[in-house]
Short mmCIF file of C-alpha atoms in Angstrom, two decimals:
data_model
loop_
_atom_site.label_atom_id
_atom_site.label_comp_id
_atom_site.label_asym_id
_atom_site.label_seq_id
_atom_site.Cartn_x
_atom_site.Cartn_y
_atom_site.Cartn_z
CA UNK A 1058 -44.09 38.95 -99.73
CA UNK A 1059 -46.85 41.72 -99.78
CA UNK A 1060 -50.11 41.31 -98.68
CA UNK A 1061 -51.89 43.00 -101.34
CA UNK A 1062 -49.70 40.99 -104.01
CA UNK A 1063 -51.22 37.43 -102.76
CA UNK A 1064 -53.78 36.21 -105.29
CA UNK A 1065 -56.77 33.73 -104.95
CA UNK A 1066 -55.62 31.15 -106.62
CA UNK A 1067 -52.90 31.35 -103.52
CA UNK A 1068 -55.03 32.19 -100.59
CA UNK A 1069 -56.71 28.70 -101.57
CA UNK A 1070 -53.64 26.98 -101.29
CA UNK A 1071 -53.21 28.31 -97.77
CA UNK A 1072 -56.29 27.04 -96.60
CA UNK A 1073 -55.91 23.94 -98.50
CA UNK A 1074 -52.41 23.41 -96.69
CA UNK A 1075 -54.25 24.26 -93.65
CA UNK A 1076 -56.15 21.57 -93.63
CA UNK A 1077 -54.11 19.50 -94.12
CA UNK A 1078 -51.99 20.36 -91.46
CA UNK A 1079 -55.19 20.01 -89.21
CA UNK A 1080 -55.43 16.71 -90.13
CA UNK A 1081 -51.22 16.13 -89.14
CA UNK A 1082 -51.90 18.20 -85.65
CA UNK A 1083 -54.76 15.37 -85.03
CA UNK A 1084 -52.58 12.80 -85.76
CA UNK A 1085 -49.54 13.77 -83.68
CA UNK A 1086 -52.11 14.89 -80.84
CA UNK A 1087 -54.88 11.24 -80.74
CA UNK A 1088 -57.43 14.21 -81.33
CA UNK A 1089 -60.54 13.11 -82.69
CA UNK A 1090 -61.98 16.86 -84.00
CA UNK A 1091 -64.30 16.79 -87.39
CA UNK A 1092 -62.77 19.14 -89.76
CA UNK A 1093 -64.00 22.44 -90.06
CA UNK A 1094 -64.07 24.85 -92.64
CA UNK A 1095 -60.81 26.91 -92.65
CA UNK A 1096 -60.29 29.80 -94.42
CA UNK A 1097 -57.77 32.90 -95.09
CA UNK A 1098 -59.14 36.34 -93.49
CA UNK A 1099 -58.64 39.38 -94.31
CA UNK A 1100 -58.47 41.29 -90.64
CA UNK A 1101 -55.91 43.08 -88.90
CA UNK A 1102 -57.77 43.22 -86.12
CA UNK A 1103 -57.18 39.77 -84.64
CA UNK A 1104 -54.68 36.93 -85.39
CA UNK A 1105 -57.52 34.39 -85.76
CA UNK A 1106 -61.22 33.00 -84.80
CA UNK A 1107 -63.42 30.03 -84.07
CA UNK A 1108 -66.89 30.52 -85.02
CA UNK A 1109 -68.68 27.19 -83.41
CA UNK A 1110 -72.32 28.44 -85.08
CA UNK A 1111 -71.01 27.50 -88.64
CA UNK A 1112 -68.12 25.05 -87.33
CA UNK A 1113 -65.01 27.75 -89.36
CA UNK A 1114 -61.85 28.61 -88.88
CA UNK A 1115 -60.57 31.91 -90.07
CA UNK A 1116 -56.56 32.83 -90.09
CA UNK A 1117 -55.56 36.24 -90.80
CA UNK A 1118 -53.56 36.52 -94.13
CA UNK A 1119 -51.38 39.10 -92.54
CA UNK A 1120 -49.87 36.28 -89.88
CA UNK A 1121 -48.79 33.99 -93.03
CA UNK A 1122 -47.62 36.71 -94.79
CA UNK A 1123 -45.70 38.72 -91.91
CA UNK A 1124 -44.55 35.78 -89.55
CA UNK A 1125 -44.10 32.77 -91.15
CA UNK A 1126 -45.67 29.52 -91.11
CA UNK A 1127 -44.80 28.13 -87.83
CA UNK A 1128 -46.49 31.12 -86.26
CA UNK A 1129 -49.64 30.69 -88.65
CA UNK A 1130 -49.81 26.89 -87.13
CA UNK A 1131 -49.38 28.27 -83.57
CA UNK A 1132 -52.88 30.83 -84.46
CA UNK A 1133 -54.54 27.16 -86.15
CA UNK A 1134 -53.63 25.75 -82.90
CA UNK A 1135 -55.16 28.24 -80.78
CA UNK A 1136 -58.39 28.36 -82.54
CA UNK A 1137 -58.33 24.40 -82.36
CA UNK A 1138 -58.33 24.57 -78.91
CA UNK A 1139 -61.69 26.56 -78.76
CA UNK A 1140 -62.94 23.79 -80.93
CA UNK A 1141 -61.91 21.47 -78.60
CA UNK A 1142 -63.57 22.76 -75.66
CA UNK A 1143 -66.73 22.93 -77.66
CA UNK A 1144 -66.81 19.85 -79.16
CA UNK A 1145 -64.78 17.14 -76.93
CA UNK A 1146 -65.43 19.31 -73.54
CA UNK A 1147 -69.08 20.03 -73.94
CA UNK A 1148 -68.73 24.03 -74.53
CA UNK A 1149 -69.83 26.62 -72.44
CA UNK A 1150 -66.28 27.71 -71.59
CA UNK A 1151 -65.34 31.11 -70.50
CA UNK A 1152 -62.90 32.22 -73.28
CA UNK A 1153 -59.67 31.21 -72.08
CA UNK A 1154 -60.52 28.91 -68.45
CA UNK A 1155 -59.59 25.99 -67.09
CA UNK A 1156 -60.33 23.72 -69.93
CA UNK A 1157 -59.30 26.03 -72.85
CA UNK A 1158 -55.34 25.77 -70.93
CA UNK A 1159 -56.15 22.08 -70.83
CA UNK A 1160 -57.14 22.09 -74.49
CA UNK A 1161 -53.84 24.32 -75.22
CA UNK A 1162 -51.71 21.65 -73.38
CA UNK A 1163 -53.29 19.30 -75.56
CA UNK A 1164 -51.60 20.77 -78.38
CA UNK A 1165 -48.64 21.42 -77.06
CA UNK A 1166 -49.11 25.46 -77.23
CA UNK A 1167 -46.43 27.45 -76.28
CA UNK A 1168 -47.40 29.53 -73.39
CA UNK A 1169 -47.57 32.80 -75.32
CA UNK A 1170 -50.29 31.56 -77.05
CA UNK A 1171 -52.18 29.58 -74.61
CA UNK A 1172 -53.42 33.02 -72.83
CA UNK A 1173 -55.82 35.94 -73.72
CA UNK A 1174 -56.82 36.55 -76.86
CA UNK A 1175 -54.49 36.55 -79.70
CA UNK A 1176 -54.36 40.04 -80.12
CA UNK A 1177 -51.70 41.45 -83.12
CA UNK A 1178 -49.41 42.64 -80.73
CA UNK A 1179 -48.58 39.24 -79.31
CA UNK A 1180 -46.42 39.11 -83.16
CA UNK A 1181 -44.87 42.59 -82.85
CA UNK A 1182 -43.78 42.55 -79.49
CA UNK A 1183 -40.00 41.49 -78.65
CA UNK A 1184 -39.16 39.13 -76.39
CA UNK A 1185 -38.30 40.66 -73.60
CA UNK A 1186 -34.46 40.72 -72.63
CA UNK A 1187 -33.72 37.93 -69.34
CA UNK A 1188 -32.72 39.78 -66.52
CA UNK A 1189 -31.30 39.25 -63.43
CA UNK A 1190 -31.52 41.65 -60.22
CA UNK A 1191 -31.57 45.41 -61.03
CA UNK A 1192 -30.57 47.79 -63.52
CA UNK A 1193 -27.16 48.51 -62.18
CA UNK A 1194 -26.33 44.21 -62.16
CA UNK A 1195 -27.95 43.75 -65.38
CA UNK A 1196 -25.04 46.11 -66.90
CA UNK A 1197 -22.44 44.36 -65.13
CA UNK A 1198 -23.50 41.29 -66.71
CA UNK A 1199 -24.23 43.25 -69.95
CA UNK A 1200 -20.29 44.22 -69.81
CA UNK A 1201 -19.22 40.82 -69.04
CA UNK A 1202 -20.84 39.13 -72.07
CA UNK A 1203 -19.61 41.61 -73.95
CA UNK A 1204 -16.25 40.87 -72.95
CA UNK A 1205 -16.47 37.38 -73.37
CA UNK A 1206 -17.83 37.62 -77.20
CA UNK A 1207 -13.85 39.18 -77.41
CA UNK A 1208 -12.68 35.70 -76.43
CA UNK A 1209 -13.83 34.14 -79.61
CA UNK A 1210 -11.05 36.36 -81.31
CA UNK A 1211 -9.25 34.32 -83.82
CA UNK A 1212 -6.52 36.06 -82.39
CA UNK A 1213 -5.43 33.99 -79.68
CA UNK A 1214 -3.40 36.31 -77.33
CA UNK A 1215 -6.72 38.55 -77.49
CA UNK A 1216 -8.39 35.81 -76.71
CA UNK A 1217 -6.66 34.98 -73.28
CA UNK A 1218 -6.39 38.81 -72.88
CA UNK A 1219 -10.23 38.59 -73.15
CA UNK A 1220 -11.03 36.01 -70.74
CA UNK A 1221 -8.65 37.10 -68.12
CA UNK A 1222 -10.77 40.62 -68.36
CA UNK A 1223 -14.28 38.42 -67.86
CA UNK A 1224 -13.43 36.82 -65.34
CA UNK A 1225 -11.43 39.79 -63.04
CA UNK A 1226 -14.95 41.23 -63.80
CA UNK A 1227 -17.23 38.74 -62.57
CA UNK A 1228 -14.77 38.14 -59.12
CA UNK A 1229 -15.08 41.66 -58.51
CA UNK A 1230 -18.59 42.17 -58.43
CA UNK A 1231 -19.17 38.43 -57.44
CA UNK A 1232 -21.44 36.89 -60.64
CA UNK A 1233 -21.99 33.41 -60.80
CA UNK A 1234 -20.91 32.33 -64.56
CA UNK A 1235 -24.80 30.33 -64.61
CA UNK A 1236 -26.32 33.84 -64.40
CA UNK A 1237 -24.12 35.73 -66.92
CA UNK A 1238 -24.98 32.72 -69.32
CA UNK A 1239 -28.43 33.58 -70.05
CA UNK A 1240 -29.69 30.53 -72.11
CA UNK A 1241 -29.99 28.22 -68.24
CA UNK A 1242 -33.52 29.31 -67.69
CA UNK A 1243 -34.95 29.28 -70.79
CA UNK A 1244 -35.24 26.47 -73.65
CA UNK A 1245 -36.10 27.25 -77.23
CA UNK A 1246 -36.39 26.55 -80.69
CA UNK A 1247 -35.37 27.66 -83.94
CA UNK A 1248 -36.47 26.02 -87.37
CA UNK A 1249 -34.05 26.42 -90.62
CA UNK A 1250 -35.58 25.66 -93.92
CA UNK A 1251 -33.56 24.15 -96.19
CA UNK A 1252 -35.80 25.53 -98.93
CA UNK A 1253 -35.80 22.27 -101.03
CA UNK A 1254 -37.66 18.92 -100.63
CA UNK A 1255 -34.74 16.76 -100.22
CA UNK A 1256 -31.74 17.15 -97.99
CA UNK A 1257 -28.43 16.96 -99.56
CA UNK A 1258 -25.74 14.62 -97.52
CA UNK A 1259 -23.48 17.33 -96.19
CA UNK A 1260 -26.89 19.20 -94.86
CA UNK A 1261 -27.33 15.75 -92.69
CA UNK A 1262 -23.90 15.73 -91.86
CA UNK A 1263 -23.98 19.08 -90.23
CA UNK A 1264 -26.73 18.60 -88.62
CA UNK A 1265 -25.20 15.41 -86.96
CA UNK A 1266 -22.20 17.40 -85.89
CA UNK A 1267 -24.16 20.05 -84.10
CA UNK A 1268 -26.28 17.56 -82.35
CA UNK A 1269 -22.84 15.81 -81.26
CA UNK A 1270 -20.64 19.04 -80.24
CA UNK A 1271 -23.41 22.10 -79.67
CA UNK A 1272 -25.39 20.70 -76.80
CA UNK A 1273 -28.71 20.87 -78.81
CA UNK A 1274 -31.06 18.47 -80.41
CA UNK A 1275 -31.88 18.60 -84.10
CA UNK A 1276 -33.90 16.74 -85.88
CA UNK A 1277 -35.37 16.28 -89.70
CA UNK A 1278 -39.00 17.97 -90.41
CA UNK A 1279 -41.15 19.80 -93.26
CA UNK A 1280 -42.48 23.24 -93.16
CA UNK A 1281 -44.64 24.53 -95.80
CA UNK A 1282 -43.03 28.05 -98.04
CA UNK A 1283 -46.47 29.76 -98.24
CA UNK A 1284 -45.46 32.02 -101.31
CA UNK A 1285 -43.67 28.90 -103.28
CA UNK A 1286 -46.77 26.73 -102.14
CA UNK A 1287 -44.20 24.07 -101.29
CA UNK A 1288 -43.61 21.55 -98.32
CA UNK A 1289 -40.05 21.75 -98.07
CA UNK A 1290 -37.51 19.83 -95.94
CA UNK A 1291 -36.62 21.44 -92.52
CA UNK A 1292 -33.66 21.16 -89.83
CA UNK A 1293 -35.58 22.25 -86.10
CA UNK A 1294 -33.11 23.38 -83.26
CA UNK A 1295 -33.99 22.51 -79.73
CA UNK A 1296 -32.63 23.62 -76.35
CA UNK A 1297 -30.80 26.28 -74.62
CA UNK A 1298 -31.39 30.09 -75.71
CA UNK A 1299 -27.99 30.52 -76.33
CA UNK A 1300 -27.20 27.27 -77.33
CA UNK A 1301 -29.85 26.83 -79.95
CA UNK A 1302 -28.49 30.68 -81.17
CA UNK A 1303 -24.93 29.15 -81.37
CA UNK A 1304 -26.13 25.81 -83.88
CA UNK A 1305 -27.89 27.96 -85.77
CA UNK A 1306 -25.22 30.25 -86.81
CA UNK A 1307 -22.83 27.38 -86.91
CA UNK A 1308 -25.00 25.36 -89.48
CA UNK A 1309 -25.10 28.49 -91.83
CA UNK A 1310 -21.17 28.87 -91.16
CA UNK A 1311 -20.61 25.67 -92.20
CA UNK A 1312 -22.46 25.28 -94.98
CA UNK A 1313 -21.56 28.49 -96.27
CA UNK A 1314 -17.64 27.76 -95.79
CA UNK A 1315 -18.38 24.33 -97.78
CA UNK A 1316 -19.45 25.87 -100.55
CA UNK A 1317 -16.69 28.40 -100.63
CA UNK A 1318 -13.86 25.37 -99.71
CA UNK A 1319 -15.86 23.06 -102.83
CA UNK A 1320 -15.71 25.97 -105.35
CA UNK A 1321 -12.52 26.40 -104.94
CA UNK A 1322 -11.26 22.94 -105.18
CA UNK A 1323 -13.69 21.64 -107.86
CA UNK A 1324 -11.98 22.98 -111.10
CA UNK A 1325 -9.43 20.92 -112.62
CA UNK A 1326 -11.65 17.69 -111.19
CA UNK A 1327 -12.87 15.32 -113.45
CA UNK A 1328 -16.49 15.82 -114.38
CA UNK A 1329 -17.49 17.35 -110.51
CA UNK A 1330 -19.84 14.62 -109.77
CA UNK A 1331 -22.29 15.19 -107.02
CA UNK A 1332 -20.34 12.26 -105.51
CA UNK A 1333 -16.82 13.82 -105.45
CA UNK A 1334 -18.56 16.70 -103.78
CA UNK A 1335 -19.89 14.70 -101.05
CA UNK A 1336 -16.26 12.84 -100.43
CA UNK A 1337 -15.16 16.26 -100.11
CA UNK A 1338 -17.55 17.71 -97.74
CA UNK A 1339 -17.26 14.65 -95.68
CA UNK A 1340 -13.79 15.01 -95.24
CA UNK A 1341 -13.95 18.81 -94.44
CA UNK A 1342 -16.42 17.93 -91.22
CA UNK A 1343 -14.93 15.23 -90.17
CA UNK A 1344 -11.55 17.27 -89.80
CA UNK A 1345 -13.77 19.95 -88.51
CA UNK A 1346 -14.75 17.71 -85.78
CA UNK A 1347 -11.67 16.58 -85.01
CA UNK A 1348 -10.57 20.33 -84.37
CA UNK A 1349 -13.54 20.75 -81.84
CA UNK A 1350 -12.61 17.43 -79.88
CA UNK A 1351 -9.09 18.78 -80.33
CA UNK A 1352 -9.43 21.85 -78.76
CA UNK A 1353 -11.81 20.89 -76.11
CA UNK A 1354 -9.13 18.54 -75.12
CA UNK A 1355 -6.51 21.41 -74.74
CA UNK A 1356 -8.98 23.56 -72.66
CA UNK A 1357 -9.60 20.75 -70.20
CA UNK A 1358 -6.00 20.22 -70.11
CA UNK A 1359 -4.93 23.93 -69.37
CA UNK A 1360 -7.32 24.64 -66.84
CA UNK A 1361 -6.46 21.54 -65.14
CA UNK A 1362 -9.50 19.42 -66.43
CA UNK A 1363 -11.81 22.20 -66.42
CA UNK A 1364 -13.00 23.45 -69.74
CA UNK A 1365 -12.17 27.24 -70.95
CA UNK A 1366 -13.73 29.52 -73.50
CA UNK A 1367 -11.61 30.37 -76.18
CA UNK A 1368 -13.70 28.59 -79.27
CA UNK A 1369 -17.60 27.99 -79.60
CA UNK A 1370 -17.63 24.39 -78.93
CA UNK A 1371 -17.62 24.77 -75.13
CA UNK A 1372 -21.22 24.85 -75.01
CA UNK A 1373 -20.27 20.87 -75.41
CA UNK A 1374 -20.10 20.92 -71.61
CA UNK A 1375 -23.87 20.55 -70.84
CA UNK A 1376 -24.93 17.58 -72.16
CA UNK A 1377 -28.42 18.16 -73.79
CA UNK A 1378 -29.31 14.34 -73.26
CA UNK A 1379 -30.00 15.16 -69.53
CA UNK A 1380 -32.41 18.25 -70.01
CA UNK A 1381 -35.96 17.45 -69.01
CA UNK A 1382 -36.88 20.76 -70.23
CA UNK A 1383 -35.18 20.49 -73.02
CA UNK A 1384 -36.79 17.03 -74.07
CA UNK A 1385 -40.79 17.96 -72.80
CA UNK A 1386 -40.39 20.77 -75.39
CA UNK A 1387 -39.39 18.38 -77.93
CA UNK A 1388 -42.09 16.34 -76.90
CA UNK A 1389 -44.71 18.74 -76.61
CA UNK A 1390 -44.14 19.86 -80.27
CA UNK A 1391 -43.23 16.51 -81.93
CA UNK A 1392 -45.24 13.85 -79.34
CA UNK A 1393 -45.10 10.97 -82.53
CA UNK A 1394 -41.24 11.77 -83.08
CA UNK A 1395 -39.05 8.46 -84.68
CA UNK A 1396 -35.77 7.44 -85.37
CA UNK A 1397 -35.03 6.69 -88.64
CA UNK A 1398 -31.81 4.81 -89.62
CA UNK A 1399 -29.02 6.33 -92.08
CA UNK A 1400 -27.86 5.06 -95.04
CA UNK A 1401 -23.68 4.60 -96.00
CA UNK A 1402 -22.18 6.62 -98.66
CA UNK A 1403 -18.90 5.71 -100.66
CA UNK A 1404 -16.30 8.12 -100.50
CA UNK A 1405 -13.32 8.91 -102.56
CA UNK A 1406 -10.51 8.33 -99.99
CA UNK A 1407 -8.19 11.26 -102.13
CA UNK A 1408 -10.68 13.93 -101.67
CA UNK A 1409 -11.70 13.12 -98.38
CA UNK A 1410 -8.26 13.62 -97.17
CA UNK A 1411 -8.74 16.49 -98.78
CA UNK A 1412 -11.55 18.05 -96.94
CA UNK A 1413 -10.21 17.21 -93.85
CA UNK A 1414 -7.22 19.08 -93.82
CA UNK A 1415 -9.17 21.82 -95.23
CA UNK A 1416 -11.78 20.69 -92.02
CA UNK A 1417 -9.09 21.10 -89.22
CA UNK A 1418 -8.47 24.45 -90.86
CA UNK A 1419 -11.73 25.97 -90.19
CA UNK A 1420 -12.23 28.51 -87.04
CA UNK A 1421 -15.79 28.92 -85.78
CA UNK A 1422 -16.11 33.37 -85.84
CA UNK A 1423 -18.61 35.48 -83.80
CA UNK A 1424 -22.22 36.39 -85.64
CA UNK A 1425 -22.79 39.92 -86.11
CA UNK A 1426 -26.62 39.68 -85.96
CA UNK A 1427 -29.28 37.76 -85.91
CA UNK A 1428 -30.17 37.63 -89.90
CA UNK A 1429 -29.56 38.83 -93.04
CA UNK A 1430 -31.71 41.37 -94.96
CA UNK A 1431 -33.20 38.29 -96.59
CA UNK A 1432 -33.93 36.28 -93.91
CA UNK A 1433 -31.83 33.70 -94.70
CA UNK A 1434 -29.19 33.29 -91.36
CA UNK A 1435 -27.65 35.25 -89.27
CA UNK A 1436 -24.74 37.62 -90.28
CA UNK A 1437 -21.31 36.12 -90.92
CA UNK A 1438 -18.17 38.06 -90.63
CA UNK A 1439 -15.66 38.40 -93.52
CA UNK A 1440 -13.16 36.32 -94.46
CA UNK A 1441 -9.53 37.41 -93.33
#
């Protein structure tokens, strides 16, 4: 979306959506703010600003336009915390003291934007790269993760081959396997949007199975599409760096290879009711998850009850239940968070057998990158 395509009619929208999202961020927090005035900016100069004379709230156009919406609620945040300190703290705060960090845990800011002012460059700067020690150890641990991306070879004497490498590697030079594993210090989130507002029944099944097997937590949310000025239904991804990376690209595997494994078994079926489809895609994950507990089994059982690393589901081995860090994040972004019971589904027992052989067929490949041009999931490789 271009900035100078955006029209008024638009730019009203935002701010409408803004406020209500105001309203939601009281809610979730027990805030008790009066609304301002919010309105769309046009600045490049700063991300956002709270102007306590006139009681406004001004986002830059160029954050909803050039980062999303999650980041635009992160900037709304922000400024709410200056309102905060006026209005519930009694003012006269330095810019960013004490209380405004108070304010910010409040809100449950991430850290990068409960400091300074939100300058542009907090959006265009990377995230910097974890280290570990100096330049010379982080390419040794560099050289090992790229070895071990080799083990998820389909090829499995490449594979072993792979793994043997890694870990003659990481004896030589003595690396514990927690430090070449980069996601153990750091816990994340990702959001995917499922660009719709209702979730179709193999997008919750997915979801289930990565919050079983992945070692992450996922649960069901909305994010507003700024340029379809649409709430639409949303999957978020919490935990581990790595981990969350991992569930990410599975969930767009998956759904991609379910709509390449339903196309091709659709024609000759009567009609190709929405409910044949979902007896099919049931049956392809549950045989898909009966290959992950299959070959998690066989790695425990070849290294002598120790799991290996040949497939992606090893990340299994860390249960994300126990994570403190893992759940205050969670928490801190979704403090009103409830469960919400499921409903059953009648399958067609033929298909479903059906999709799961074609289930316990499927093989989990490495990404290539971390989107397409399009922004809608990272890179798959080909098909063989």
């Amino acid at each position: 979306m271009d900035v100078r395509s955006v029209d008024a009619g638009l730019l009203q929208a935002w701010a409408r959506q803004l406020q209500d999202d105001f309203g939601q961020i009281c809610f979730q927090y027990s805030l008790h703010l009066v609304h301002p005035v919010i309105e769309i900016i046009e600045t490049t100069e700063t991300l956002g600003r709270w102007q306590r004379h006139i009681r406004t709230i001004g986002i830059s156009r160029h954050v909803v336009v050039n980062h999303g919406w999650d980041m635009t609620i992160n900037v709304l945040k922000h400024e709410m915390a200056h309102q905060i300190c006026d209005e519930l703290f009694g003012g006269h705060e330095m810019p960013h003291d004490s209380r405004f960090r108070q304010a910010c845990d409040m809100l449950g800011l991430p850290e990068e934007f409960s400091r300074a002012r939100l300058h542009p460059a907090l959006l265009q700067t990377p995230m910097a790269a974890a280290t570990h020690g100096d330049d010379r150890r982080g390419r040794l641990i560099e050289k090992v993760r790229k070895v071990l991306a080799l083990s998820q070879s389909a090829n499995e004497h490449e594979a072993r081959l792979a793994l043997e490498m890694a870990v003659r590697i990481m004896n030589r030079h003595e690396l514990e396997r927690a430090e070449v594993e980069r996601p153990l210090d750091k816990v994340t989130y990702r959001i995917i949007s499922l660009a719709r507002q209702r979730v179709q029944l193999y997008q919750r099944l997915i979801a289930s199975l990565l919050s079983r097997h992945f070692n992450v937590r996922l649960i069901h949310s909305r994010i507003y599409d700024p340029e379809a000025d649409a709430v639409c239904r949303s999957f978020e991804i919490f935990g581990r760096r790595d981990y969350v990376e991992i569930a990410e690209y599975c969930y767009h595997f998956l759904e991609h290879r379910l709509a390449a494994l339903w196309h091709a078994h659709r024609h000759g079926l009567p009609g190709g009711a929405r409910g044949m489809k979902n007896s099919y895609c049931c049956g392809v994950l549950q045989g898909f998850e009966q290959n992950l507990t299959r070959n998690r089994k066989d790695e425990k059982a070849a290294g002598g009850g120790k799991a290996g690393g040949r497939h992606l589901d090893v990340v299994q081995l860390h249960p994300v239940a126990g994570d403190r860090e893992v759940e205050a994040l969670l928490a801190r972004r979704h403090p009103r968070l409830k469960k919400q019971g499921g409903r059953k589904t009648r399958v067609d027992p033929g298909l479903y057998s059906l999709g799961m052989a074609a289930g316990r067929e499927i093989t989990l490949r490495a990404g290539i990158g971390e989107g397409t041009a399009d922004g809608c999931g990272p890179n798959l490789l080909p098909e063989n």
